[in-house]
PDB file of C-alpha atoms in Angstrom:
ATOM      1  CA  MET A 259       2.840 -63.564  70.259  1.00 46.00           C
ATOM      2  CA  ASP A 260       0.262 -60.858  70.087  1.00 48.00           C
ATOM      3  CA  LYS A 261      -2.338 -62.345  67.497  1.00 48.00           C
ATOM      4  CA  HIS A 262      -2.971 -58.792  66.209  1.00 48.00           C
ATOM      5  CA  ALA A 263       0.715 -58.135  65.531  1.00 46.00           C
ATOM      6  CA  LYS A 264       1.737 -58.348  61.578  1.00 45.00           C
ATOM      7  CA  PRO A 265       4.340 -60.934  60.715  1.00 46.00           C
ATOM      8  CA  LEU A 266       7.795 -60.098  59.650  1.00 41.00           C
ATOM      9  CA  GLY A 267       8.037 -59.268  56.033  1.00 44.00           C
ATOM     10  CA  GLY A 268       4.324 -58.439  55.875  1.00 45.00           C
ATOM     11  CA  GLU A 269       2.665 -55.404  54.127  1.00 43.00           C
ATOM     12  CA  GLY A 270       4.279 -52.186  55.317  1.00 43.00           C
ATOM     13  CA  PHE A 271       7.367 -53.686  56.693  1.00 41.00           C
ATOM     14  CA  CYS A 272      10.622 -54.545  54.645  1.00 46.00           C
ATOM     15  CA  GLY A 273      12.838 -55.747  57.331  1.00 45.00           C
ATOM     16  CA  ARG A 274      14.950 -52.665  57.764  1.00 45.00           C
ATOM     17  CA  ASP A 275      13.253 -49.308  58.758  1.00 47.00           C
ATOM     18  CA  ASP A 276      10.168 -47.124  57.453  1.00 51.00           C
ATOM     19  CA  THR A 277      12.407 -45.735  54.685  1.00 48.00           C
ATOM     20  CA  CYS A 278      11.488 -48.681  52.474  1.00 50.00           C
ATOM     21  CA  GLY A 279       7.790 -47.961  53.184  1.00 52.00           C
ATOM     22  CA  ARG A 280       8.075 -44.402  52.114  1.00 53.00           C
ATOM     23  CA  ALA A 281       9.725 -45.310  48.781  1.00 48.00           C
ATOM     24  CA  HIS A 282       6.855 -47.793  48.109  1.00 51.00           C
ATOM     25  CA  GLN A 283       4.326 -45.012  48.907  1.00 58.00           C
ATOM     26  CA  ARG A 284       6.044 -42.661  46.379  1.00 53.00           C
ATOM     27  CA  ARG A 285       6.005 -45.352  43.613  1.00 53.00           C
ATOM     28  CA  ARG A 286       2.231 -45.674  44.230  1.00 59.00           C
ATOM     29  CA  ASP A 287       1.657 -41.882  44.215  1.00 56.00           C
ATOM     30  CA  VAL A 288       3.650 -41.673  40.841  1.00 47.00           C
ATOM     31  CA  GLY A 289       1.605 -44.505  39.441  1.00 52.00           C
ATOM     32  CA  ARG A 290      -1.621 -42.805  40.479  1.00 57.00           C
ATOM     33  CA  ASP A 291      -0.511 -39.485  38.872  1.00 50.00           C
ATOM     34  CA  LEU A 292       0.370 -41.145  35.630  1.00 46.00           C
ATOM     35  CA  GLY A 293      -3.037 -42.768  35.714  1.00 51.00           C
ATOM     36  CA  ARG A 294      -4.677 -39.254  36.292  1.00 53.00           C
ATOM     37  CA  GLY A 295      -2.593 -37.905  33.266  1.00 50.00           C
ATOM     38  CA  GLY A 296      -0.291 -35.959  35.804  1.00 49.00           C
ATOM     39  CA  ALA A 297       2.662 -36.255  33.731  1.00 49.00           C
ATOM     40  CA  GLN A 298       2.882 -33.990  30.736  1.00 52.00           C
ATOM     41  CA  PRO A 299       3.522 -35.587  27.281  1.00 54.00           C
ATOM     42  CA  THR A 300       6.586 -34.298  25.531  1.00 61.00           C
ATOM     43  CA  CYS A 301       6.455 -33.121  21.943  1.00 63.00           C
ATOM     44  CA  LYS A 302       8.255 -35.263  19.447  1.00 78.00           C
ATOM     45  CA  PRO A 303      11.128 -33.269  17.420  1.00 79.00           C
ATOM     46  CA  ALA A 304       9.156 -33.866  14.175  1.00 77.00           C
ATOM     47  CA  GLU A 305       6.020 -32.350  15.621  1.00 80.00           C
ATOM     48  CA  ALA A 306       7.882 -29.396  17.126  1.00 76.00           C
ATOM     49  CA  ALA A 307       9.455 -28.758  13.640  1.00 75.00           C
ATOM     50  CA  GLU A 308       6.234 -28.732  12.013  1.00 76.00           C
ATOM     51  CA  GLN A 309       4.631 -26.457  14.477  1.00 75.00           C
ATOM     52  CA  ASN A 310       7.484 -24.098  13.983  1.00 75.00           C
ATOM     53  CA  ARG A 311       7.139 -24.254  10.242  1.00 76.00           C
ATOM     54  CA  ARG A 312       3.442 -23.569  10.404  1.00 76.00           C
ATOM     55  CA  ALA A 313       4.041 -20.482  12.663  1.00 75.00           C
ATOM     56  CA  ASP A 314       6.711 -19.064  10.200  1.00 73.00           C
ATOM     57  CA  ARG A 315       4.184 -19.670   7.435  1.00 74.00           C
ATOM     58  CA  GLU A 316       1.370 -17.776   9.321  1.00 71.00           C
ATOM     59  CA  ARG A 317       3.766 -14.861  10.261  1.00 75.00           C
ATOM     60  CA  GLU A 318       4.825 -14.585   6.635  1.00 73.00           C
ATOM     61  CA  GLN A 319       1.297 -14.630   5.409  1.00 72.00           C
ATOM     62  CA  GLU A 320       0.482 -11.758   7.873  1.00 75.00           C
ATOM     63  CA  ARG A 321       3.471  -9.873   6.645  1.00 74.00           C
ATOM     64  CA  ASP A 322       2.469 -10.153   3.011  1.00 62.00           C
ATOM     65  CA  GLU A 323      -1.240  -9.229   3.818  1.00 78.00           C
ATOM     66  CA  ARG A 324       0.028  -6.050   5.486  1.00 75.00           C
ATOM     67  CA  ALA A 325       2.380  -5.100   2.802  1.00 72.00           C
ATOM     68  CA  LEU A 326      -0.397  -5.597   0.259  1.00 78.00           C
ATOM     69  CA  GLN A 327      -2.781  -3.404   2.356  1.00 86.00           C
ATOM     70  CA  ALA A 328      -0.155  -0.697   2.717  1.00 85.00           C
ATOM     71  CA  LYS A 329       0.251  -0.816  -1.089  1.00 90.00           C
ATOM     72  CA  ARG A 330      -3.527  -0.610  -1.684  1.00 91.00           C
ATOM     73  CA  ASP A 331      -3.747   2.276   0.663  1.00 93.00           C
ATOM     74  CA  LEU A 332      -0.790   4.084  -1.060  1.00 94.00           C
ATOM     75  CA  TYR A 333      -2.275   3.403  -4.472  1.00 95.00           C
ATOM     76  CA  ALA A 334      -5.723   4.785  -3.423  1.00 95.00           C
ATOM     77  CA  ARG A 335      -4.205   7.922  -1.935  1.00 96.00           C
ATOM     78  CA  LEU A 336      -2.151   8.418  -5.085  1.00 97.00           C
ATOM     79  CA  ASN A 337      -5.127   8.065  -7.398  1.00 97.00           C
ATOM     80  CA  THR A 338      -7.304  10.346  -5.295  1.00 97.00           C
ATOM     81  CA  THR A 339      -4.748  13.264  -5.024  1.00 98.00           C
ATOM     82  CA  ALA A 340      -4.029  12.996  -8.780  1.00 98.00           C
ATOM     83  CA  ARG A 341      -7.738  13.397  -9.563  1.00 97.00           C
ATOM     84  CA  ALA A 342      -8.283  16.053  -7.125  1.00 98.00           C
ATOM     85  CA  TYR A 343      -5.391  18.083  -8.444  1.00 98.00           C
ATOM     86  CA  ARG A 344      -6.724  17.975 -12.036  1.00 97.00           C
ATOM     87  CA  ILE A 345     -10.285  18.848 -10.949  1.00 97.00           C
ATOM     88  CA  ALA A 346      -8.939  21.776  -8.850  1.00 97.00           C
ATOM     89  CA  ALA A 347      -6.977  23.101 -11.901  1.00 97.00           C
ATOM     90  CA  ARG A 348      -9.712  22.524 -14.264  1.00 96.00           C
ATOM     91  CA  ASP A 349     -12.428  24.195 -12.065  1.00 96.00           C
ATOM     92  CA  ALA A 350      -9.878  27.371 -11.747  1.00 95.00           C
ATOM     93  CA  VAL A 351      -9.834  27.518 -15.610  1.00 95.00           C
ATOM     94  CA  LEU A 352     -13.604  27.241 -15.961  1.00 94.00           C
ATOM     95  CA  ALA A 353     -14.200  29.823 -13.237  1.00 93.00           C
ATOM     96  CA  SER A 354     -11.647  32.296 -15.022  1.00 88.00           C
ATOM     97  CA  GLY A 355     -13.533  31.750 -18.166  1.00 88.00           C
ATOM     98  CA  ARG A 356     -16.757  32.786 -16.499  1.00 89.00           C
ATOM     99  CA  GLY A 357     -15.183  35.819 -15.192  1.00 87.00           C
ATOM    100  CA  GLU A 358     -15.301  34.658 -11.539  1.00 89.00           C
ATOM    101  CA  SER A 359     -12.638  34.994  -8.901  1.00 86.00           C
ATOM    102  CA  VAL A 360     -10.536  31.964  -8.169  1.00 85.00           C
ATOM    103  CA  ASP A 361      -9.190  31.181  -4.580  1.00 91.00           C
ATOM    104  CA  PRO A 362      -5.533  30.148  -5.509  1.00 92.00           C
ATOM    105  CA  ALA A 363      -5.334  28.268  -1.995  1.00 96.00           C
ATOM    106  CA  VAL A 364      -7.688  25.524  -3.229  1.00 96.00           C
ATOM    107  CA  LEU A 365      -5.366  24.601  -6.174  1.00 96.00           C
ATOM    108  CA  ASP A 366      -2.097  25.091  -4.160  1.00 97.00           C
ATOM    109  CA  ALA A 367      -3.428  22.666  -1.532  1.00 97.00           C
ATOM    110  CA  ALA A 368      -4.336  20.247  -4.145  1.00 98.00           C
ATOM    111  CA  LYS A 369      -0.952  20.489  -5.621  1.00 98.00           C
ATOM    112  CA  GLU A 370       0.780  20.033  -2.320  1.00 98.00           C
ATOM    113  CA  ALA A 371      -1.292  16.872  -1.514  1.00 98.00           C
ATOM    114  CA  TRP A 372      -0.367  15.228  -4.738  1.00 98.00           C
ATOM    115  CA  ALA A 373       3.271  16.226  -4.226  1.00 97.00           C
ATOM    116  CA  ASP A 374       3.318  14.697  -0.837  1.00 96.00           C
ATOM    117  CA  GLN A 375       1.860  11.321  -2.085  1.00 96.00           C
ATOM    118  CA  TYR A 376       3.863  11.176  -5.066  1.00 96.00           C
ATOM    119  CA  SER A 377       7.140  11.640  -3.035  1.00 94.00           C
ATOM    120  CA  GLN A 378       6.034   8.667  -0.891  1.00 91.00           C
ATOM    121  CA  ALA A 379       5.158   6.557  -4.027  1.00 92.00           C
ATOM    122  CA  GLN A 380       8.586   7.123  -5.555  1.00 91.00           C
ATOM    123  CA  MET A 381      10.116   4.775  -2.817  1.00 87.00           C
ATOM    124  CA  ALA A 382       7.591   2.096  -3.483  1.00 87.00           C
ATOM    125  CA  LEU A 383       6.416   1.998  -7.044  1.00 90.00           C
ATOM    126  CA  GLY A 384       7.521  -0.546  -9.650  1.00 90.00           C
ATOM    127  CA  LYS A 385       9.128   0.364 -12.718  1.00 91.00           C
ATOM    128  CA  SER A 386       5.989   0.525 -15.051  1.00 90.00           C
ATOM    129  CA  VAL A 387       3.828   2.236 -12.472  1.00 94.00           C
ATOM    130  CA  LEU A 388       6.516   4.896 -11.682  1.00 95.00           C
ATOM    131  CA  GLU A 389       6.925   5.792 -15.455  1.00 96.00           C
ATOM    132  CA  VAL A 390       3.143   6.523 -15.598  1.00 97.00           C
ATOM    133  CA  ALA A 391       3.258   8.465 -12.351  1.00 97.00           C
ATOM    134  CA  SER A 392       6.289  10.581 -13.240  1.00 97.00           C
ATOM    135  CA  THR A 393       4.873  11.331 -16.720  1.00 97.00           C
ATOM    136  CA  LEU A 394       1.540  12.327 -14.951  1.00 97.00           C
ATOM    137  CA  ASN A 395       3.414  14.439 -12.498  1.00 98.00           C
ATOM    138  CA  ARG A 396       5.140  16.562 -14.924  1.00 97.00           C
ATOM    139  CA  SER A 397       1.964  16.928 -16.784  1.00 98.00           C
ATOM    140  CA  LEU A 398      -0.021  18.209 -13.805  1.00 98.00           C
ATOM    141  CA  GLY A 399       2.999  20.769 -13.314  1.00 97.00           C
ATOM    142  CA  VAL A 400       2.648  22.022 -16.735  1.00 97.00           C
ATOM    143  CA  GLY A 401      -1.189  22.312 -16.175  1.00 97.00           C
ATOM    144  CA  TYR A 402      -0.542  24.179 -12.923  1.00 97.00           C
ATOM    145  CA  THR A 403       1.630  26.621 -14.905  1.00 97.00           C
ATOM    146  CA  ALA A 404      -1.139  27.237 -17.531  1.00 96.00           C
ATOM    147  CA  VAL A 405      -3.448  28.116 -14.825  1.00 96.00           C
ATOM    148  CA  LYS A 406      -1.194  30.576 -13.285  1.00 94.00           C
ATOM    149  CA  GLN A 407      -0.267  32.203 -16.541  1.00 94.00           C
ATOM    150  CA  LEU A 408      -3.978  32.502 -17.551  1.00 92.00           C
ATOM    151  CA  PRO A 409      -4.607  35.776 -15.986  1.00 88.00           C
ATOM    152  CA  GLY A 410      -1.773  37.515 -17.754  1.00 86.00           C
ATOM    153  CA  SER A 411      -2.293  36.037 -21.246  1.00 87.00           C
ATOM    154  CA  ARG A 412      -2.200  38.516 -24.001  1.00 86.00           C
ATOM    155  CA  ASP A 413      -4.980  36.576 -25.821  1.00 88.00           C
ATOM    156  CA  LEU A 414      -7.119  35.390 -23.013  1.00 88.00           C
ATOM    157  CA  GLY A 415      -9.554  33.614 -25.057  1.00 90.00           C
ATOM    158  CA  GLU A 416      -6.941  31.607 -26.690  1.00 92.00           C
ATOM    159  CA  ALA A 417      -5.362  30.769 -23.520  1.00 92.00           C
ATOM    160  CA  TYR A 418      -8.501  29.805 -21.748  1.00 93.00           C
ATOM    161  CA  GLN A 419      -9.547  27.385 -24.740  1.00 94.00           C
ATOM    162  CA  ARG A 420      -5.854  25.966 -24.597  1.00 94.00           C
ATOM    163  CA  ALA A 421      -6.173  25.244 -20.909  1.00 95.00           C
ATOM    164  CA  LYS A 422      -9.591  23.983 -20.973  1.00 94.00           C
ATOM    165  CA  GLU A 423      -8.661  21.374 -23.788  1.00 95.00           C
ATOM    166  CA  TRP A 424      -5.596  20.447 -21.802  1.00 97.00           C
ATOM    167  CA  PHE A 425      -7.335  19.472 -18.649  1.00 96.00           C
ATOM    168  CA  SER A 426     -10.404  17.783 -20.330  1.00 94.00           C
ATOM    169  CA  GLY A 427      -8.240  15.992 -22.836  1.00 96.00           C
ATOM    170  CA  PRO A 428      -4.629  14.745 -22.505  1.00 96.00           C
ATOM    171  CA  LEU A 429      -4.362  15.240 -18.611  1.00 97.00           C
ATOM    172  CA  SER A 430      -7.884  13.571 -18.098  1.00 97.00           C
ATOM    173  CA  ASP A 431      -6.369  10.598 -20.134  1.00 96.00           C
ATOM    174  CA  GLY A 432      -3.126  10.766 -18.030  1.00 97.00           C
ATOM    175  CA  VAL A 433      -5.097  10.483 -14.849  1.00 97.00           C
ATOM    176  CA  TYR A 434      -7.232   7.746 -16.077  1.00 96.00           C
ATOM    177  CA  LEU A 435      -4.155   5.882 -17.196  1.00 96.00           C
ATOM    178  CA  LEU A 436      -2.782   6.092 -13.636  1.00 97.00           C
ATOM    179  CA  ARG A 437      -5.760   4.539 -12.058  1.00 96.00           C
ATOM    180  CA  VAL A 438      -5.856   1.658 -14.634  1.00 95.00           C
ATOM    181  CA  THR A 439      -2.184   1.130 -14.096  1.00 95.00           C
ATOM    182  CA  LEU A 440      -2.553   0.964 -10.374  1.00 95.00           C
ATOM    183  CA  ARG A 441      -5.434  -1.467 -10.558  1.00 93.00           C
ATOM    184  CA  HIS A 442      -3.503  -3.477 -13.195  1.00 93.00           C
ATOM    185  CA  ASP A 443      -0.545  -3.640 -10.807  1.00 92.00           C
ATOM    186  CA  LEU A 444      -2.834  -4.878  -7.978  1.00 91.00           C
ATOM    187  CA  GLY A 445      -4.346  -7.528 -10.022  1.00 89.00           C
ATOM    188  CA  VAL A 446      -7.738  -5.879  -9.879  1.00 86.00           C
ATOM    189  CA  GLU A 447      -8.074  -5.083 -13.535  1.00 79.00           C
ATOM    190  CA  VAL A 448      -6.256  -7.140 -15.903  1.00 78.00           C
ATOM    191  CA  ASP A 449      -6.131  -6.488 -19.689  1.00 80.00           C
ATOM    192  CA  SER A 450      -4.138  -8.482 -22.190  1.00 82.00           C
ATOM    193  CA  HIS A 451      -3.447  -5.284 -24.285  1.00 88.00           C
ATOM    194  CA  PHE A 452      -2.629  -3.092 -21.368  1.00 90.00           C
ATOM    195  CA  ASP A 453       1.101  -2.500 -22.421  1.00 91.00           C
ATOM    196  CA  GLN A 454      -0.025  -1.266 -25.718  1.00 93.00           C
ATOM    197  CA  THR A 455      -2.644   1.051 -24.201  1.00 91.00           C
ATOM    198  CA  ARG A 456      -0.195   2.569 -21.795  1.00 93.00           C
ATOM    199  CA  THR A 457       2.434   3.134 -24.256  1.00 94.00           C
ATOM    200  CA  ARG A 458      -0.104   4.836 -26.609  1.00 95.00           C
ATOM    201  CA  ILE A 459      -1.571   7.142 -23.822  1.00 95.00           C
ATOM    202  CA  LEU A 460       2.027   7.934 -22.423  1.00 96.00           C
ATOM    203  CA  ALA A 461       3.066   9.040 -25.940  1.00 96.00           C
ATOM    204  CA  ALA A 462       0.270  11.324 -26.473  1.00 96.00           C
ATOM    205  CA  LEU A 463       0.471  12.835 -23.093  1.00 97.00           C
ATOM    206  CA  ASP A 464       4.189  13.350 -23.578  1.00 96.00           C
ATOM    207  CA  SER A 465       3.471  15.098 -26.894  1.00 97.00           C
ATOM    208  CA  ALA A 466       0.544  17.259 -25.888  1.00 97.00           C
ATOM    209  CA  ARG A 467       2.650  18.270 -22.666  1.00 97.00           C
ATOM    210  CA  ASP A 468       5.751  19.295 -24.505  1.00 97.00           C
ATOM    211  CA  ASN A 469       3.502  21.338 -26.964  1.00 96.00           C
ATOM    212  CA  LEU A 470       1.875  23.174 -24.180  1.00 96.00           C
ATOM    213  CA  ASP A 471       5.139  23.806 -22.390  1.00 97.00           C
ATOM    214  CA  ARG A 472       6.530  25.229 -25.655  1.00 96.00           C
ATOM    215  CA  LEU A 473       3.626  27.633 -26.034  1.00 94.00           C
ATOM    216  CA  LEU A 474       3.593  28.765 -22.351  1.00 95.00           C
ATOM    217  CA  ALA A 475       7.421  29.303 -22.557  1.00 95.00           C
ATOM    218  CA  ALA A 476       6.799  31.546 -25.722  1.00 93.00           C
ATOM    219  CA  GLU A 477       4.151  33.343 -23.976  1.00 91.00           C
ATOM    220  CA  ARG A 478       6.431  34.069 -21.045  1.00 90.00           C
ATOM    221  CA  ALA A 479       9.176  35.269 -23.176  1.00 90.00           C
ATOM    222  CA  GLN A 480       6.789  37.541 -25.070  1.00 87.00           C
ATOM    223  CA  ALA A 481       5.568  39.075 -21.893  1.00 82.00           C
ATOM    224  CA  ALA A 482       8.976  39.607 -20.802  1.00 85.00           C
ATOM    225  CA  ARG A 483       9.916  41.354 -23.861  1.00 84.00           C
ATOM    226  CA  SER A 484       6.886  43.587 -23.574  1.00 81.00           C
ATOM    227  CA  SER A 485       7.556  44.721 -20.214  1.00 70.00           C
TER     228      SER A 485
END
């Protein structure tokens, strides 16, 4: 026998053919891969469930944050357009009192901007906020009528004073109430007496608006009889 020949059953020989050797090699390769971290660990069901719950919470939080930001943006636009509408009407009254010409496009643009934001807000506002916004909307409308009727009033001085007091008094309070209501609803400004304050200002605004509306209607009727 050749002294360099390997004995039967030695390393690399199983007694049949080289198929067994290849099997041994594959097992060694697998062991080496496991030692290197080649096999990816599987996620346990409990861990997977927790990951899904965490992802759901994060998505829900993101939705809530987007909804809150959209609400803030809407409230900001509503407050801004209400204030701009009142100021445009007040400025038109003051200009008329000074005998200056008034560009009606400025007031009409402010009116349209408010109307656009108010129509959008109606679909999103809560009951208490909508009550304030609706009351203010009617009040702004009466104020707009007062401005438009001002040039044709029989007693211009009285009509001017009436409009001036309306925009600097009750309507100014109404715009302020809208701002406070929006901030209160967002949790930015919390007042334990807010409901009482809101009720008081709304009642005063309703009363003043109805009184002004009656005066304007009487003025129109008088003008119609005189024509």
